[in-house]
PDB file of C-alpha atoms in Angstrom:
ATOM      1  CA  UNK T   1       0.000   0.000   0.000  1.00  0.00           C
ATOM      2  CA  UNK T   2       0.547   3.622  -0.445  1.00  0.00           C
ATOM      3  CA  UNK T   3       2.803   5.229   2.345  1.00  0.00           C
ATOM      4  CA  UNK T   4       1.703   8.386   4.351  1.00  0.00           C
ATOM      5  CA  UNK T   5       4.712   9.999   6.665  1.00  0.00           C
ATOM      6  CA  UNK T   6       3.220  11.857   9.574  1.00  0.00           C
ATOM      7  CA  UNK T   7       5.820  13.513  12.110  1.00  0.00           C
ATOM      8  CA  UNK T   8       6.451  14.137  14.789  1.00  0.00           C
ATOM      9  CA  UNK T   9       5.054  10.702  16.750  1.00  0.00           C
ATOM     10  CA  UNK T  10       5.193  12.227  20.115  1.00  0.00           C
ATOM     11  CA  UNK T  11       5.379  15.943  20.988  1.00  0.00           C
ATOM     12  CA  UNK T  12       5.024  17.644  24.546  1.00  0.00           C
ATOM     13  CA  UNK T  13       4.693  21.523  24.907  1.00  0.00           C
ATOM     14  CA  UNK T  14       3.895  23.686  27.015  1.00  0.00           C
ATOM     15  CA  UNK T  15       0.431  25.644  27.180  1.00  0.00           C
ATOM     16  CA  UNK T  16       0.340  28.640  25.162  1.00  0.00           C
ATOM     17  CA  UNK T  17       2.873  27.608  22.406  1.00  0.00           C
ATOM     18  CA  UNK T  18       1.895  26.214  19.262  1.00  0.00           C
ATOM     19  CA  UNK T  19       2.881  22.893  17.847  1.00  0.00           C
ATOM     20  CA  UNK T  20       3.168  22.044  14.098  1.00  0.00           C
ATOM     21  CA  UNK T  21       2.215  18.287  12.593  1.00  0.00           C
ATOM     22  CA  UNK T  22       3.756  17.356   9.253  1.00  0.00           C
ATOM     23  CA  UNK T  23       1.943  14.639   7.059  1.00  0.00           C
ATOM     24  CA  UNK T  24       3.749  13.454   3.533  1.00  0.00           C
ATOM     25  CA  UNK T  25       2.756  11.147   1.065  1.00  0.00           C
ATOM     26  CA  UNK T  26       5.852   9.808  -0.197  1.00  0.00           C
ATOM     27  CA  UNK T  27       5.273   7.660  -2.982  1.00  0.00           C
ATOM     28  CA  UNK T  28       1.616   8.998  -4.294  1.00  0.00           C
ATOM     29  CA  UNK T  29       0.400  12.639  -5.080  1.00  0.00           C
ATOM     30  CA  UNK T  30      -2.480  13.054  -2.461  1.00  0.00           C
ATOM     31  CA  UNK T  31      -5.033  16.047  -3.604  1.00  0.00           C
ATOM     32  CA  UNK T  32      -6.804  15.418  -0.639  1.00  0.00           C
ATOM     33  CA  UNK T  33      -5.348  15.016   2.965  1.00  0.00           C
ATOM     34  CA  UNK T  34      -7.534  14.541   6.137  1.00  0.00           C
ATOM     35  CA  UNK T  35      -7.087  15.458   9.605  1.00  0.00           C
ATOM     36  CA  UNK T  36      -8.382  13.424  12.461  1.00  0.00           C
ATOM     37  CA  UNK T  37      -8.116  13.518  16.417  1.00  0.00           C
ATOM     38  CA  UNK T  38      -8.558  10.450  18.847  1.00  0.00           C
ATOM     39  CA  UNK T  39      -9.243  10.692  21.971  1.00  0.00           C
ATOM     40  CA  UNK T  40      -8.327   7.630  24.355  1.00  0.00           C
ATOM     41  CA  UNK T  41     -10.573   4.695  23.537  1.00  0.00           C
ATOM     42  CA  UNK T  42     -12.486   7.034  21.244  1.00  0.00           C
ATOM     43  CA  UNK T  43     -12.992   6.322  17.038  1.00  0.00           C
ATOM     44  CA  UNK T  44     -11.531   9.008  14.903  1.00  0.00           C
ATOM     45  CA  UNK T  45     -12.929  11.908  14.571  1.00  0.00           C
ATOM     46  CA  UNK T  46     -12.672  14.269  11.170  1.00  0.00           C
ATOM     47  CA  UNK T  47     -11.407  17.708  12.000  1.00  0.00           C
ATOM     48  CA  UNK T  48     -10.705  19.028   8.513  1.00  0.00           C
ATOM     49  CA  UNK T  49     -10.307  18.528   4.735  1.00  0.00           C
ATOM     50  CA  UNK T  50      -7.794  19.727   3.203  1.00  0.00           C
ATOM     51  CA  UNK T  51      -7.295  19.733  -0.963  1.00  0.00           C
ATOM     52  CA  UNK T  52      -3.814  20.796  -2.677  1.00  0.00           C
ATOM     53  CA  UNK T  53      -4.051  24.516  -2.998  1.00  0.00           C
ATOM     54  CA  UNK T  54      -7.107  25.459  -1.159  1.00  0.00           C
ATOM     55  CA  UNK T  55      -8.396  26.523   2.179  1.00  0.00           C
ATOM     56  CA  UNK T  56      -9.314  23.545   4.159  1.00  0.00           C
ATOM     57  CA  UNK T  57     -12.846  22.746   4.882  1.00  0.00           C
ATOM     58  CA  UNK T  58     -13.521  22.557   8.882  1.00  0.00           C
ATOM     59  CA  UNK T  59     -16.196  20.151  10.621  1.00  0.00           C
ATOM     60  CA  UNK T  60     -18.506  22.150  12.920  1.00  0.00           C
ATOM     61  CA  UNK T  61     -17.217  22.604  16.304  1.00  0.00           C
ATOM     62  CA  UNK T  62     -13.697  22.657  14.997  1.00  0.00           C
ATOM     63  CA  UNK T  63     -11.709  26.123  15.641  1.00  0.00           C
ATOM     64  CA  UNK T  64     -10.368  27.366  12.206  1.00  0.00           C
ATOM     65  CA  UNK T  65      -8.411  29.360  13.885  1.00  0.00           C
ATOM     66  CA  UNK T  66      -6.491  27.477  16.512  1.00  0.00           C
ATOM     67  CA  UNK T  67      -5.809  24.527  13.784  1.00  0.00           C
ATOM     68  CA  UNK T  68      -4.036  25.932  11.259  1.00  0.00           C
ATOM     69  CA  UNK T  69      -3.766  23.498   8.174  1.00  0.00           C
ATOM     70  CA  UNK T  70      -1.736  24.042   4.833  1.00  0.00           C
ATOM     71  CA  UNK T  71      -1.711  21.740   1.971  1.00  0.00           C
ATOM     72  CA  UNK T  72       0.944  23.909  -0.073  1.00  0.00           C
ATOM     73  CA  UNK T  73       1.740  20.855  -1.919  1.00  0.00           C
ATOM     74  CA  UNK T  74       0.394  17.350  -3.332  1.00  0.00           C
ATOM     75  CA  UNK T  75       2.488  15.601  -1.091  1.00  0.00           C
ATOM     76  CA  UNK T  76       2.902  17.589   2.307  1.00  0.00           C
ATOM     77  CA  UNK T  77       0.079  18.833   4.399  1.00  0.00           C
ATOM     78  CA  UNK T  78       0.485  20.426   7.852  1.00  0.00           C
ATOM     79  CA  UNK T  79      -1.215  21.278  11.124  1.00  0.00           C
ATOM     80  CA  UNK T  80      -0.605  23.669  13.651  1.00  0.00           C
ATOM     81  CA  UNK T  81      -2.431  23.928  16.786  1.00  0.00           C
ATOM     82  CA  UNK T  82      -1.983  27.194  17.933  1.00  0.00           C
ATOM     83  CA  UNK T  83      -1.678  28.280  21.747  1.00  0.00           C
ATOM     84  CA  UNK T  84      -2.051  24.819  22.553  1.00  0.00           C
ATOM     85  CA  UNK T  85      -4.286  24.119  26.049  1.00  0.00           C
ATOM     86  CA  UNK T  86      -4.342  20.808  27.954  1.00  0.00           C
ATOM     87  CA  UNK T  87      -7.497  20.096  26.244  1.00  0.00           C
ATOM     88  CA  UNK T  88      -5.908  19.849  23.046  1.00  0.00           C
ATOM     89  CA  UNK T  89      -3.954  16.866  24.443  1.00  0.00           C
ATOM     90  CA  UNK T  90      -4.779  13.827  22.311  1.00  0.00           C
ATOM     91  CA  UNK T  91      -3.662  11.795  19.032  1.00  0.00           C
ATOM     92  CA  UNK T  92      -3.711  13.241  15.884  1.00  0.00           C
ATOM     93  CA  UNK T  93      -3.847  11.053  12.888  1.00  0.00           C
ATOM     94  CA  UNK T  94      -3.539  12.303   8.692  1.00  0.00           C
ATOM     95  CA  UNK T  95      -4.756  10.939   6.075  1.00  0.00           C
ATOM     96  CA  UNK T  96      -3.847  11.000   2.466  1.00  0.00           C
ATOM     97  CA  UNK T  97      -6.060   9.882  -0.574  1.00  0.00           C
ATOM     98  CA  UNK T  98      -6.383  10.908  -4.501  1.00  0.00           C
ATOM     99  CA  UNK T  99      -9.992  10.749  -5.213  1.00  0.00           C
ATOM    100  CA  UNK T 100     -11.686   9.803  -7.829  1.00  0.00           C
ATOM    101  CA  UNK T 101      -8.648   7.882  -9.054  1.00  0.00           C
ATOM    102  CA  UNK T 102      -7.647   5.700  -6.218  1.00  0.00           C
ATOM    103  CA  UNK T 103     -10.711   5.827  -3.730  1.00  0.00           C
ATOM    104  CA  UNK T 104      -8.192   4.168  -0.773  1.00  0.00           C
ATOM    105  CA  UNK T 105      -7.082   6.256   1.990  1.00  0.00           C
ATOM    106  CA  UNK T 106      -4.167   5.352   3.707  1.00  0.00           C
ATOM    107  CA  UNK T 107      -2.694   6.425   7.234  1.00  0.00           C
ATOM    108  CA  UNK T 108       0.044   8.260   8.866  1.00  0.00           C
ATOM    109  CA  UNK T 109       1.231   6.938  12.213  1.00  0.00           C
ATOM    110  CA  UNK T 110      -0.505   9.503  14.179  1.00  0.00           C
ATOM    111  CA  UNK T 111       1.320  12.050  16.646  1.00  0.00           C
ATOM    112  CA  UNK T 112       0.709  12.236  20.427  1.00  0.00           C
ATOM    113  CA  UNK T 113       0.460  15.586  21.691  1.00  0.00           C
ATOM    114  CA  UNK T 114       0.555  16.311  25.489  1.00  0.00           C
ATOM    115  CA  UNK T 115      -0.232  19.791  26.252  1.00  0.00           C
ATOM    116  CA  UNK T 116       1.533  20.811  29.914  1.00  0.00           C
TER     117      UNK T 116
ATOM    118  CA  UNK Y   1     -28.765   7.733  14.388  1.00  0.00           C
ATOM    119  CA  UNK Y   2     -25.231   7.899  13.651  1.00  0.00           C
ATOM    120  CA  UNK Y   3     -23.834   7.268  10.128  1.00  0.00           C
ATOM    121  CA  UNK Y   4     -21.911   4.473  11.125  1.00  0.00           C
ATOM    122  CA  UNK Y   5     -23.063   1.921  14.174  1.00  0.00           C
ATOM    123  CA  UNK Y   6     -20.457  -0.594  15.447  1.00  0.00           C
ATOM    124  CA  UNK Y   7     -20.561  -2.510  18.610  1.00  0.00           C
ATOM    125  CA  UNK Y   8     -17.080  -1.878  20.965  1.00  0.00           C
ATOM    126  CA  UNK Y   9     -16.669  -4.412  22.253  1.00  0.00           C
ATOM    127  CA  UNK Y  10     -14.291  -5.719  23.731  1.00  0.00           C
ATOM    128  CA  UNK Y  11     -14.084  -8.959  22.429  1.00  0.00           C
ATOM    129  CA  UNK Y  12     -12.175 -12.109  23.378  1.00  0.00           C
ATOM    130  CA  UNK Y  13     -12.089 -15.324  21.563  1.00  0.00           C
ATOM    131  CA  UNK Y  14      -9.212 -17.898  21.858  1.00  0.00           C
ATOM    132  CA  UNK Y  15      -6.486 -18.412  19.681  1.00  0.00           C
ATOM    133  CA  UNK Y  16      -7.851 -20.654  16.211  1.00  0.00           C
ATOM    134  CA  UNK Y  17     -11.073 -18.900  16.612  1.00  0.00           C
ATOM    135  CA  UNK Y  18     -13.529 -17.302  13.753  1.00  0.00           C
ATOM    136  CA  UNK Y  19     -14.584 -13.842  14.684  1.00  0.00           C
ATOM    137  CA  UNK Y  20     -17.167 -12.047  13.104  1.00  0.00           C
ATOM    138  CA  UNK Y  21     -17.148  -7.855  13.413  1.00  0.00           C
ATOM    139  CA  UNK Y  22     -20.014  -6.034  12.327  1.00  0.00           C
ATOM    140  CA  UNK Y  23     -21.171  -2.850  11.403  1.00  0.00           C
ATOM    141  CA  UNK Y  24     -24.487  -0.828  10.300  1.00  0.00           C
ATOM    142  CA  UNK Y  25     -24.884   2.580   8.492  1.00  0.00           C
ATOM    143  CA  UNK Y  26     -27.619   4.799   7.750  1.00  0.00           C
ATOM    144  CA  UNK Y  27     -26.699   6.186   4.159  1.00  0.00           C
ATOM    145  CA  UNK Y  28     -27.622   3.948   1.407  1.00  0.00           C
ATOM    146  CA  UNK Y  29     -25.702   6.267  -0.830  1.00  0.00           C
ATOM    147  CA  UNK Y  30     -22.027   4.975   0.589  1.00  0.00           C
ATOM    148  CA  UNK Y  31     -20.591   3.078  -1.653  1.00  0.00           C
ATOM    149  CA  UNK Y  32     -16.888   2.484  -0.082  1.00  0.00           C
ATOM    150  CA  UNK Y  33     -16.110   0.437   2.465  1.00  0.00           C
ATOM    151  CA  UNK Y  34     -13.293  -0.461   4.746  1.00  0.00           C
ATOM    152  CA  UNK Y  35     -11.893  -2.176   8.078  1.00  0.00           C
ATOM    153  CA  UNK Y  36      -8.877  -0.775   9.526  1.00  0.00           C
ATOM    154  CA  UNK Y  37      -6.917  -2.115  12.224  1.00  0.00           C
ATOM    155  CA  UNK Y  38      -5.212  -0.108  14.529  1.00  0.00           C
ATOM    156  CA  UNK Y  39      -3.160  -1.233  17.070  1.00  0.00           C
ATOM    157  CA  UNK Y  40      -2.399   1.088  20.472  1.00  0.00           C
ATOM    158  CA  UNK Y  41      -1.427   4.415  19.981  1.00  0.00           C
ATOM    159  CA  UNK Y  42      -0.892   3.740  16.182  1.00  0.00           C
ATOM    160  CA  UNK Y  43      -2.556   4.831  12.683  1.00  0.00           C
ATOM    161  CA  UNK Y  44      -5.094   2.980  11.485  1.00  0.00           C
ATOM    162  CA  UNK Y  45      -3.559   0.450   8.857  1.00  0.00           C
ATOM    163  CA  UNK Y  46      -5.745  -0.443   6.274  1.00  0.00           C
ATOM    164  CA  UNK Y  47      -7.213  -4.011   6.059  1.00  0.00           C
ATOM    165  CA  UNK Y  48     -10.034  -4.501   3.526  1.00  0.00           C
ATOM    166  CA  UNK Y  49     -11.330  -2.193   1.025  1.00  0.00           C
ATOM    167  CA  UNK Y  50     -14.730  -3.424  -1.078  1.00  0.00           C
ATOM    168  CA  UNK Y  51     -16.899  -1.386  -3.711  1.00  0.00           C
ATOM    169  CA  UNK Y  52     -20.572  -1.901  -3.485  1.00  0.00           C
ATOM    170  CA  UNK Y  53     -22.130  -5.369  -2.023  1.00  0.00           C
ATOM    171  CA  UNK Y  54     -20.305  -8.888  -2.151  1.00  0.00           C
ATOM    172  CA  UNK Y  55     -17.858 -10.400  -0.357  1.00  0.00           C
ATOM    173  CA  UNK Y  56     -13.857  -9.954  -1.153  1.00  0.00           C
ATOM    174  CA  UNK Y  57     -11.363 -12.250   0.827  1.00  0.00           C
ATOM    175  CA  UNK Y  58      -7.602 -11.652   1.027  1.00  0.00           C
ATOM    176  CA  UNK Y  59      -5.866 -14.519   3.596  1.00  0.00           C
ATOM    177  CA  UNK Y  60      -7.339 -14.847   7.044  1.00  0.00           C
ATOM    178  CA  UNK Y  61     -10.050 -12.121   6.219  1.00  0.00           C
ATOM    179  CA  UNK Y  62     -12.941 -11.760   4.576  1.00  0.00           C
ATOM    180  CA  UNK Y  63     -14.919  -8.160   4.227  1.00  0.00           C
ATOM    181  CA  UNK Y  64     -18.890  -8.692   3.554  1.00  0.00           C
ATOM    182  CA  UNK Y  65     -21.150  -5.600   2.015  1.00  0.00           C
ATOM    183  CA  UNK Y  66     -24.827  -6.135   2.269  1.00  0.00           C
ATOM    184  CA  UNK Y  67     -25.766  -3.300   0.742  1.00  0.00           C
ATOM    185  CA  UNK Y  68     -30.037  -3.624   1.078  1.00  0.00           C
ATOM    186  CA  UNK Y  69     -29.347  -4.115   4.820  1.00  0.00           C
ATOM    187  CA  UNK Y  70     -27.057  -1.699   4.974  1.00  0.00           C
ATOM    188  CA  UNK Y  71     -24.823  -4.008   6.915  1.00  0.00           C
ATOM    189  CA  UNK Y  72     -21.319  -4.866   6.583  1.00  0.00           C
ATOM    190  CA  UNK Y  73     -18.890  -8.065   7.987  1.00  0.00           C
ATOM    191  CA  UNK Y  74     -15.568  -8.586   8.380  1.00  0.00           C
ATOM    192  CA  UNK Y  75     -14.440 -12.453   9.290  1.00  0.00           C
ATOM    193  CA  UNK Y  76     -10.982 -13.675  10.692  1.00  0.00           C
ATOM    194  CA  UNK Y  77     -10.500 -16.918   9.958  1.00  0.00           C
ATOM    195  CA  UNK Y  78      -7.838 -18.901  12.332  1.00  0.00           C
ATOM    196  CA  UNK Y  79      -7.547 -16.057  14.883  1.00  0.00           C
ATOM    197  CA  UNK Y  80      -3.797 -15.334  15.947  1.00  0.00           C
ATOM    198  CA  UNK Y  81      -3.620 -13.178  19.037  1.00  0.00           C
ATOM    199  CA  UNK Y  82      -1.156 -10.702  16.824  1.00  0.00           C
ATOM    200  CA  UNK Y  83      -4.896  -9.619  15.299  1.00  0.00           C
ATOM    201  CA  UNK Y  84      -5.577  -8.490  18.621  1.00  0.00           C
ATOM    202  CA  UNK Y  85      -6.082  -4.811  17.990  1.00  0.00           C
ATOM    203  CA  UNK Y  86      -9.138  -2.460  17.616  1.00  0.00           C
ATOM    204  CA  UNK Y  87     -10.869  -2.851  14.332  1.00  0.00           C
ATOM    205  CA  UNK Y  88     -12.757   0.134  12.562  1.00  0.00           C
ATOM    206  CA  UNK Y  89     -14.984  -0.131   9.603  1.00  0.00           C
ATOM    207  CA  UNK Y  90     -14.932   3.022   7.256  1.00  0.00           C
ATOM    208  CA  UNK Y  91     -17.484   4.281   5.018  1.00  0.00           C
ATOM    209  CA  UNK Y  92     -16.589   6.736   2.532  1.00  0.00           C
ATOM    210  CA  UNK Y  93     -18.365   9.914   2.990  1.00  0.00           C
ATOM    211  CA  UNK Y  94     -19.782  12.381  -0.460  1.00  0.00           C
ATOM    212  CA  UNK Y  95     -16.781  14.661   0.308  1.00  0.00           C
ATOM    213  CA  UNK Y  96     -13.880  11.660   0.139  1.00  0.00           C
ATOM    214  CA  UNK Y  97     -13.828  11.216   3.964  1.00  0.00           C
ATOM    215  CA  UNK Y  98     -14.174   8.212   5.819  1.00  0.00           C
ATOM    216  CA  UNK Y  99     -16.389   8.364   8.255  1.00  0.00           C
ATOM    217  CA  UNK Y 100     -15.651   5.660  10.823  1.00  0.00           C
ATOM    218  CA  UNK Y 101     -17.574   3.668  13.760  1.00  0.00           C
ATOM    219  CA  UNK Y 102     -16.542   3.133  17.321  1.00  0.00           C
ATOM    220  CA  UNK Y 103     -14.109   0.304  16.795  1.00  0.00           C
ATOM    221  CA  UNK Y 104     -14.169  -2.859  18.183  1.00  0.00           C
ATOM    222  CA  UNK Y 105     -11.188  -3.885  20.577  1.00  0.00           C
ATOM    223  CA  UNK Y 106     -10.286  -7.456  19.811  1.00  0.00           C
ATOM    224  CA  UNK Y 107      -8.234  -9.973  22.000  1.00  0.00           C
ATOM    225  CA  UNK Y 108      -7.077 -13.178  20.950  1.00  0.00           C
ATOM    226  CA  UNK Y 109      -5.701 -14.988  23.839  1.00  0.00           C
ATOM    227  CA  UNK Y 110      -3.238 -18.122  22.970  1.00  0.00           C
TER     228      UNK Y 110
END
């Protein structure tokens, strides 16, 4: 299968500061990247879509402005939680897909953030 | 009702065992459908992927659409407790997201 990068794994910071996630597709062109957040012993839940060259498109309840994501590229998208709070503690998981062609989405490895 | 239904388990079974994971969804307009498994603290890895009904096997699994039920299997045959993990099934949503259900925590003890 196709083979999303997502880094870093594991990030603590302290609250206030602002934390940026880096998801690649390295051997695919992804249009369309998605950004999800798990809580513990929670399913994945969509925060954002993102397509190559536009702004991203937000699910209700999700801050626009605190989550910051740019898809600059076909292959790199990014997320930046901005003043980061405890709350935002929890594991946040891309996902990379070219639709229409190749209707599979395929996984990064997810990054745990801790928020002090 | 949510868009995608799946029971969380957990679930044990011993090692050798057939388990059957299940989900319902409300949309009869999905037409993608997956099963991840994800193991602790890790991305989901992609297990089956099926278009419209039918059944599609690949090893140890088989993935089951029912389409007019609206229902949708996935079977592990010979259970080996390295498929213990938490299970999602996926339906792909009209904007190219999957939308996912609870996940089912599996345990296969030897």
């Amino acid at each position: 299968g196709a083979v999303v990068s997502q880094h870093p794994s594991w990030v603590i910071c302290k609250s206030g500061t602002s934390v940026k996630i880096e998801c690649r597709s390295l051997d695919f062109q992804a249009t369309t990247m998605f950004w999800y957040r798990q809580f513990p012993k929670q399913s994945l839940m969509l925060m954002a879509t993102s397509n190559e060259g536009s702004k991203a498109t937000y699910e209700q309840g999700v801050e626009k402005d605190k989550f910051l994501i740019n898809h600059a590229s076909l292959t790199l998208s990014t997320l930046t939680v901005t003043s980061a709070h405890p709350e935002d503690s929890s594991f946040y998981i891309c996902s990379a897909g070219t639709v229409g062609f190749n209707e599979k989405l395929f996984f990064g490895s997810g990054t745990q953030l801790s928020v002090l | 009702q949510k868009e995608v239904e799946q029971d969380p388990g957990p679930l044990s079974v011993p090692e050798g065992a057939i388990v059957s994971l299940n989900c319902t969804y409300s949309n009869s307009a999905f037409q993608y459908f997956m099963w991840y498994r994800q193991y602790s603290r890790k991305g989901p890895e992609l297990l089956m992927y099926t278009y419209s009904s039918g059944n599609k096997e690949d090893g140890r699994f088989t993935a089951q659409v029912d389409k007019s039920s609206k229902y949708i299997s996935l079977f592990i045959r010979d259970s080996q407790p390295s498929d213990s993990a938490t299970y999602l099934c996926g339906v792909r949503g009209s904007q190219g997201n999957l939308i996912f259900g609870k996940g089912t925590k599996l345990s296969v003890k030897p």
